[in-house]
Every structure is written in structure tokens, then in C-alpha cells.
Tab-separated table of C-alpha atoms in Angstrom:
chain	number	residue	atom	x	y	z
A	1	UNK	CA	115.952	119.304	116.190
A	2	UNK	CA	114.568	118.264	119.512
A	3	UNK	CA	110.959	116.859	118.952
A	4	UNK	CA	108.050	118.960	119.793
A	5	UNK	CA	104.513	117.394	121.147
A	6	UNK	CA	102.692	120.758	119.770
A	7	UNK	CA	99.830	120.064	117.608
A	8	UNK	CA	99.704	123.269	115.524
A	9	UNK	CA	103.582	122.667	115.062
A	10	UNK	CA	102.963	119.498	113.891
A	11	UNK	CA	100.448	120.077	111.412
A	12	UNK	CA	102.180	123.352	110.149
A	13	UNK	CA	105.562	121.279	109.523
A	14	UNK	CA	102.749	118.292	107.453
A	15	UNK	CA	100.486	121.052	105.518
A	16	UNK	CA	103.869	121.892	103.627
A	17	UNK	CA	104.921	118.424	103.311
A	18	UNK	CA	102.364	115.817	101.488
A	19	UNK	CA	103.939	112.629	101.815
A	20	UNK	CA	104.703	110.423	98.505
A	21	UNK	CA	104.833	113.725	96.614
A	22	UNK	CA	108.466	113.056	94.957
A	23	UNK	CA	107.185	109.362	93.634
A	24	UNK	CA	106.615	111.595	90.690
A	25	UNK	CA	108.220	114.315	88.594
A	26	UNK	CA	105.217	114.923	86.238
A	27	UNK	CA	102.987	117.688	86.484
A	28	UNK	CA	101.802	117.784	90.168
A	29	UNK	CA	97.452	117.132	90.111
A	30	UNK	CA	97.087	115.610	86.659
A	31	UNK	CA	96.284	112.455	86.429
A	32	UNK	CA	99.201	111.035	84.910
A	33	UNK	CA	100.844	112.919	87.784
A	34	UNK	CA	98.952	110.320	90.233
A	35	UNK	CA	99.233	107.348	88.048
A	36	UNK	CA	102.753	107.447	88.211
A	37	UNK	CA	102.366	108.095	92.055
A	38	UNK	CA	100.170	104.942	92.648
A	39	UNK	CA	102.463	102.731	90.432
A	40	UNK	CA	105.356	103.558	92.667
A	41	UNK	CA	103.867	102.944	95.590
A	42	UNK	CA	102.492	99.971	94.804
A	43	UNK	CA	105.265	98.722	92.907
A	44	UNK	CA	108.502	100.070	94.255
A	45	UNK	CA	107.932	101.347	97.483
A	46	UNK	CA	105.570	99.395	99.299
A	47	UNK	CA	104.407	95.940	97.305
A	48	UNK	CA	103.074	94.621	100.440
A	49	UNK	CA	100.196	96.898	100.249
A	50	UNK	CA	98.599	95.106	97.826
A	51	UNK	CA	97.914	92.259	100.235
A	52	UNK	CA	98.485	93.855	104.345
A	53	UNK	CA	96.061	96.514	103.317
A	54	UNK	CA	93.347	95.072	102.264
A	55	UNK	CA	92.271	97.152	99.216
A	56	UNK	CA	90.029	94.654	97.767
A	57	UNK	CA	88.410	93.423	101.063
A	58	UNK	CA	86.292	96.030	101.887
A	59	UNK	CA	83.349	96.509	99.378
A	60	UNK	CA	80.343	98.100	99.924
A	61	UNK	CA	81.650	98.824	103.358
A	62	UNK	CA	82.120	102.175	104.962
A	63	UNK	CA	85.682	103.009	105.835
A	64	UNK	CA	87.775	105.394	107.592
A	65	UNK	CA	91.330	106.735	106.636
A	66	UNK	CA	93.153	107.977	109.475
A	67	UNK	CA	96.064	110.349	107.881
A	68	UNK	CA	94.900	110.473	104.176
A	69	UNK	CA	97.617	112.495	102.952
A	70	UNK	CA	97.459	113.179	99.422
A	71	UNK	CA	94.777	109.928	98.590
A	72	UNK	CA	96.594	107.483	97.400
A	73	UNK	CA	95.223	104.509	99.722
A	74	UNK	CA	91.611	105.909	100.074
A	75	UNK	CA	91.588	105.913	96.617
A	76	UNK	CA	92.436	102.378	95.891
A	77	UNK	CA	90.053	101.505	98.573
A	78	UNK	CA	87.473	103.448	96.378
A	79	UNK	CA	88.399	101.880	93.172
A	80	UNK	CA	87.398	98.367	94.941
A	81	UNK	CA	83.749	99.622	96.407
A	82	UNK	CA	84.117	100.989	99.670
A	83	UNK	CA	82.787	104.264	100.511
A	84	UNK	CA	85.491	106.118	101.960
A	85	UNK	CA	85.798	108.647	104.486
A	86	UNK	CA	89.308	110.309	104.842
A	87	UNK	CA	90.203	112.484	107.509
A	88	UNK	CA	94.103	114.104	107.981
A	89	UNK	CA	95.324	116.758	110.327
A	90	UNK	CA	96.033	118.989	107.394
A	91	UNK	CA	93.736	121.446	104.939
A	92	UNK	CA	96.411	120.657	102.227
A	93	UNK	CA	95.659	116.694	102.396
A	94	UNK	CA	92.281	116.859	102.428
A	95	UNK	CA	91.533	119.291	99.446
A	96	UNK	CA	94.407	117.046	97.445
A	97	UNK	CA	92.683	114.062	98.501
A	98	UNK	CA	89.153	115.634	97.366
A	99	UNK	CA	90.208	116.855	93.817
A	100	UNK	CA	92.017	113.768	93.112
A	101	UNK	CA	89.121	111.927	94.067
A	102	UNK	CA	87.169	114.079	92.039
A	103	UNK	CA	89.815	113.620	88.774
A	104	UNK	CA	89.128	110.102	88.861
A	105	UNK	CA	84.926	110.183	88.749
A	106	UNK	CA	84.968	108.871	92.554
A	107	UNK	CA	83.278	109.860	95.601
A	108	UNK	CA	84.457	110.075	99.028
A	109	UNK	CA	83.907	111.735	102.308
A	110	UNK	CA	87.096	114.248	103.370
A	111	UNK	CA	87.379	116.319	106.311
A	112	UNK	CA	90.372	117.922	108.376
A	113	UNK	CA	90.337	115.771	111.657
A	114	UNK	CA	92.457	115.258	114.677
A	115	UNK	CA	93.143	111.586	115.010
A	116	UNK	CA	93.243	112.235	118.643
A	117	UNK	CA	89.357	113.218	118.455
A	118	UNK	CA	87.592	111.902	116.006
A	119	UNK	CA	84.614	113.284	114.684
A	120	UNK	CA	81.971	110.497	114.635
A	121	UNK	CA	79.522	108.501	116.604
A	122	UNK	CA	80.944	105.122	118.577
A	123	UNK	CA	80.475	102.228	116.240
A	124	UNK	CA	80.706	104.040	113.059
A	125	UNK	CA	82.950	101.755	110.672
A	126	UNK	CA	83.091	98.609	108.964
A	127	UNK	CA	86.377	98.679	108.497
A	128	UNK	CA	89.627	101.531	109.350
A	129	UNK	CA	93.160	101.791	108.295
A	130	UNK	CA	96.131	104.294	109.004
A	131	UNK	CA	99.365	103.941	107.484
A	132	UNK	CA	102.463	105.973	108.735
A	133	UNK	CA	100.590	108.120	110.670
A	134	UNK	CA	99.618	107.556	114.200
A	135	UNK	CA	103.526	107.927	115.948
A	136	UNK	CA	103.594	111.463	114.417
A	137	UNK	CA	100.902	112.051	116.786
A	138	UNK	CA	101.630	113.344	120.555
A	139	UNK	CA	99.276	110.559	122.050
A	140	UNK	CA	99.498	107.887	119.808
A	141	UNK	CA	97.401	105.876	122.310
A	142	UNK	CA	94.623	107.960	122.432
A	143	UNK	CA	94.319	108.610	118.773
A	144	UNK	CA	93.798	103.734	118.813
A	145	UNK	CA	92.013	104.377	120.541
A	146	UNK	CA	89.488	106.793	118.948
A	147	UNK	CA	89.997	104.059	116.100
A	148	UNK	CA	88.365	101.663	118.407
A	149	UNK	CA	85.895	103.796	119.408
A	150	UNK	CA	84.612	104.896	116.127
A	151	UNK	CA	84.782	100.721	114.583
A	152	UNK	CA	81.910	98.889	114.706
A	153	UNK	CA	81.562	95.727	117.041
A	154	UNK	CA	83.620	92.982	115.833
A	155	UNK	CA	85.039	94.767	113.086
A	156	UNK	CA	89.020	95.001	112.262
A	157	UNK	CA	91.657	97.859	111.883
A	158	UNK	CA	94.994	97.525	109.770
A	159	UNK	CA	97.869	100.344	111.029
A	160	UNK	CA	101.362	100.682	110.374
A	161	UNK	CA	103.988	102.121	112.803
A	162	UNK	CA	107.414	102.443	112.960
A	163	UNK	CA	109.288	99.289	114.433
A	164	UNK	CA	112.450	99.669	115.599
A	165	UNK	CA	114.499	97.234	112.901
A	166	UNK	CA	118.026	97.530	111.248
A	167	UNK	CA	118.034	101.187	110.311
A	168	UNK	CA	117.343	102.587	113.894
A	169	UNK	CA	119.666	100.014	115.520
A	170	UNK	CA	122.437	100.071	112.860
A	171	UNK	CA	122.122	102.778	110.429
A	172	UNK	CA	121.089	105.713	112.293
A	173	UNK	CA	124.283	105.408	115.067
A	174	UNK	CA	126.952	104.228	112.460
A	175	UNK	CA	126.081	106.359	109.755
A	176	UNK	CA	124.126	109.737	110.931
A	177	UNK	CA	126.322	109.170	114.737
A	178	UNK	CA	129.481	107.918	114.357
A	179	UNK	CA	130.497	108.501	110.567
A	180	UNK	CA	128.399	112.221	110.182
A	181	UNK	CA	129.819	112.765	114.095
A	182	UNK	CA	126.654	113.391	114.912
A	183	UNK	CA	126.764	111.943	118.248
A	184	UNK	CA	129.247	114.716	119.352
A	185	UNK	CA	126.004	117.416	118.912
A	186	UNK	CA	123.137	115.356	118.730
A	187	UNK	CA	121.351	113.433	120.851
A	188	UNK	CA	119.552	110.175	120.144
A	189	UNK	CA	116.171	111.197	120.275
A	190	UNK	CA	117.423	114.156	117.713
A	191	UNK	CA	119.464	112.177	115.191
A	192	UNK	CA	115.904	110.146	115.251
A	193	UNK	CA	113.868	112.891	114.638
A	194	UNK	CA	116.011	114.085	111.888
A	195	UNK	CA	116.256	111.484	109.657
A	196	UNK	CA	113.365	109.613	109.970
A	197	UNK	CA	111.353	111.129	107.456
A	198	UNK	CA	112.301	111.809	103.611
A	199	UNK	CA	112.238	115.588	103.985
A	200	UNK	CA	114.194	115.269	107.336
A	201	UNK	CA	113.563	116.710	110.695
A	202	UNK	CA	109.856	115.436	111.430
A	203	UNK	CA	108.788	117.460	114.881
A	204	UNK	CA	107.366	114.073	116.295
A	205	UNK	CA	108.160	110.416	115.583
A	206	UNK	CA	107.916	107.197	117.739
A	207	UNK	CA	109.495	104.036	117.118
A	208	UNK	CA	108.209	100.885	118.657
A	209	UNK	CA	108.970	97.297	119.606
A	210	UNK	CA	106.812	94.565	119.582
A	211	UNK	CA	105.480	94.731	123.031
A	212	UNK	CA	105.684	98.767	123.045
A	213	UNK	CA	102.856	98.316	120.015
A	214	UNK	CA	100.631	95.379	122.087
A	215	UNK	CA	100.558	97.724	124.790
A	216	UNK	CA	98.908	100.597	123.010
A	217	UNK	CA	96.160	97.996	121.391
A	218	UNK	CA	95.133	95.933	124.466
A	219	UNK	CA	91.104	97.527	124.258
A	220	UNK	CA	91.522	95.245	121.016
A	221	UNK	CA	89.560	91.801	121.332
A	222	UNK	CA	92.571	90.253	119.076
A	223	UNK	CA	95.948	91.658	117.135
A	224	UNK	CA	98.013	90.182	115.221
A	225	UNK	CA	101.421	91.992	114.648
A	226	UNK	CA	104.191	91.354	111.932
A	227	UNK	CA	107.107	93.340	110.659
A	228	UNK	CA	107.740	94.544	107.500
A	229	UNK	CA	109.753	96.225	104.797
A	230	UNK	CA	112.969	95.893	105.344
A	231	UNK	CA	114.333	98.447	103.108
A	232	UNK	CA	110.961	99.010	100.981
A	233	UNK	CA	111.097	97.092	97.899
A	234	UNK	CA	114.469	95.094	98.188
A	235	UNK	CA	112.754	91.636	98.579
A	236	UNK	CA	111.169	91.699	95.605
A	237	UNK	CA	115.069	92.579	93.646
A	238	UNK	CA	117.107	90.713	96.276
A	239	UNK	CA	117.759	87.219	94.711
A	240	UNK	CA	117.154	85.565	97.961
A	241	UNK	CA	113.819	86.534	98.297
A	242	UNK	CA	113.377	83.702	101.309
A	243	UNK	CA	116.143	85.304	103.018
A	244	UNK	CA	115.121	88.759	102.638
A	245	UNK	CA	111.718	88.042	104.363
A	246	UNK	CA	113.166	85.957	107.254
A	247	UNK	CA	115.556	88.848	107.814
A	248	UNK	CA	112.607	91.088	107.548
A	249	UNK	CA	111.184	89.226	110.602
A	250	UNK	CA	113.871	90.383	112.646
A	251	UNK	CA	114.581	93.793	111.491
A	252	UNK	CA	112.145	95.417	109.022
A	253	UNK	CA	111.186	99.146	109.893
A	254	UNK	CA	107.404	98.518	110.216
A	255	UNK	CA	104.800	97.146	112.422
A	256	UNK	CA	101.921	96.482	110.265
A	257	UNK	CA	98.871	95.438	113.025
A	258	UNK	CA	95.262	94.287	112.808
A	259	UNK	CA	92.886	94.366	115.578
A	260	UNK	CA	89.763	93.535	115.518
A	261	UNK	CA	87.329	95.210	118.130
């Protein structure tokens, strides 16, 4: 498919597509349902969470979730004593997000939001965070800065994008466009869009390099950039765990970024 910069088209293809909803196979809403989810995330797909995020950083502060999808961050920010607010272009995310939050006795602030125009006064936040989110949106640059907008003086952001790392540069045109042929049909912007995501033909996606992602963060004051997975939890099975992160480096899939207004 050729990707789309409409916003309703967007959200429609998102409100029927929760993200991390096939880390489990358990009863979808119960709380073993998300227990399972959170484990997996945590411990298979993204490890690195546990420290880039900075779950346990943030107490007492007030927070913002750009892209909340069905909780699963907010709700480990929660769990460590921030007061959360979660906002997510979708009505499905945020009513998930709200009866989860709900299931586990914790409060939270949830409200359908384009990241692109954020709902709250300048200097709002002591902290904000957006993982996999902000290159599904048509101006990814407006929606940091609404981010910056909305932080408080001299506070700090943490965002993931999508880098451009081994799967776009080797995967994607030997597997999907050479071996699958789809070069002789596709283009390269539509093999992209079609694979990027789980579920497969995403309507928007952006992949970045390093000076692609300074570019969109330069009202920042400071940012600090590194890469990572570089296939999700393979450095921490990979017997060469020194050698998996110094190839991560080079071609892991994801920017994670802090800036600090």
C-alpha cells in the first residue's frame, strides 16, 4: 500500500489495531491477560525498557504519555509514583488504558489526543515519554514539538523512533524485494510501509538516521541519541552479548532520544 498522511485514516487503521495485543493468548482484559502482557514486554521484547525508560525515575511527578496504546508503559510509570496522564489518537486505547488502570487499583488521567495538538497549557510536565509512536504521525516534527511545548523548563523527554538499522537496509530488499519479488510491484516506500508493523501495512511510517532525528529535536537545550534493539531481545540469548550490543550500535532498529528542554 502506498502510505497515506490522512489523520482519520490513520487512526481508523490504529483503533482496530492495539499494539502488544498478541504478547498474550489469555483472556483479553483480565488481569492475568495483562500480566502476561507486561512480562513479555519487559522480558522478551523490549528489556531495555527497564532502564531507557525511566519507570522508576519519575515519582511524584506528573507525566505525559504520548501514544498510550493499550497502558502498558503508563502503567509501570504508575506503579513507581508518577501521576500519569495518557493521551493516544484512538477511543479504543484510551478506554483500554482506563479500565486496565482501573483493574489494577491505579489512577491516571486518559484522554483521546492528537499528538500534533496537544491539549494542555505550555510548561505542563515534569517529565514525557512516547514510544513507537511519533513517525506514525504525518508531522512528526510538529507533534516534538508540542512535547516541548507542553514540558516544563529544564525538564527531559525519552522517545523512540524508528532508525534505519539492519532490517531496513538488509532485510526488507533481500527478503520482502528480491526473494518475495517484491521489487517487480512494489516500490520502496511500499515494501516499507508493509512490513513495518506486526499486523502489516501501517498507512504511515518514517524511518530515520541519526542526523534525520537531531534535526527534528534542535528546540531541545540537549539530546542525547543511541540505537537500540537489534532484533528485540537477542542480546540478552546471543552468547556474545558484547558483540550483540556493539553491533547494535551500528544497526539496531531504534532511536531511543532524550532531550531535555
Amino acid at each position: 500500500m502506498k502510505p497515506v498522511k490522512d489523520k482519520e485514516n490513520i487512526r481508523g487503521y490504529w483503533e482496530g489495531k492495539l499494539p502488544q495485543r498478541w504478547y498474550s493468548q489469555k483472556e483479553a482484559g483480565t488481569k492475568e491477560y495483562y500480566d502476561e502482557v507486561e512480562r513479555v514486554r519487559f522480558t522478551t521484547q523490549y528489556p531495555f525498557l527497564l532502564s531507557d525508560a525511566e519507570f522508576n525515575r519519575h515519582a511524584g511527578e506528573k507525566i505525559l504519555e504520548v501514544g498510550c496504546g493499550i497502558g502498558t508503559d503508563s502503567l509501570m510509570f504508575a506503579k513507581h509514583g508518577a501521576a500519569v496522564y495518557g493521551v493516544d489518537l484512538t477511543q479504543n486505547a484510551i478506554e483500554t488504558t482506563a479500565k486496565r488502570f482501573k483493574l489494577y487499583g491505579l489512577r491516571g488521567h486518559f484522554k483521546r489526543m492528537d499528538a500534533e495538538h496537544l491539549e494542555f497549557p505550555d510548561n505542563t510536565f515534569d517529565f514525557a515519554y512516547s514510544f513507537g509512536v511519533l513517525h506514525h504521525t504525518p508531522d512528526t516534527r510538529k507533534a516534538i514539538n508540542e512535547v516541548h511545548r507542553a514540558l516544563k523548563p529544564g525538564k527531559s523527554a525519552v522517545i523512540m523512533l524508528y532508525a534505519r538499522g539492519w532490517m531496513y537496509y538488509l532485510f526488507f530488499p533481500l527478503w520482502h524485494g528480491i526473494l518475495r519479488g517484491e521489487f517487480f510491484r512494489l516500490s520502496w516506500s511500499e515494501i516499507v510501509h508493509k512490513h513495518y508493523e506486526v499486523e502489516g501495512n501501517v498507512p504511515l511510517v518514517r524511518v530515520y538516521t541519526k542526523a534525520g532525528i537531531k534535526r527534528l529535536f534542535t528546540q531541545f537545550s540537549r539530546v542525547k541519541v543511541w540505537r537500540r534493539p537489534l532484533i528485540n531481545s537477542l542480546g540478552d540469548k546471543f552468547p556474545n552479548k558484547w558483540l550483540v550490543r556493539q553491533l547494535e550500535k551500528i544497526w539496531g532498529g531504534s532511536w531511543m532520544i532524550k532531550a531535555w528542554k
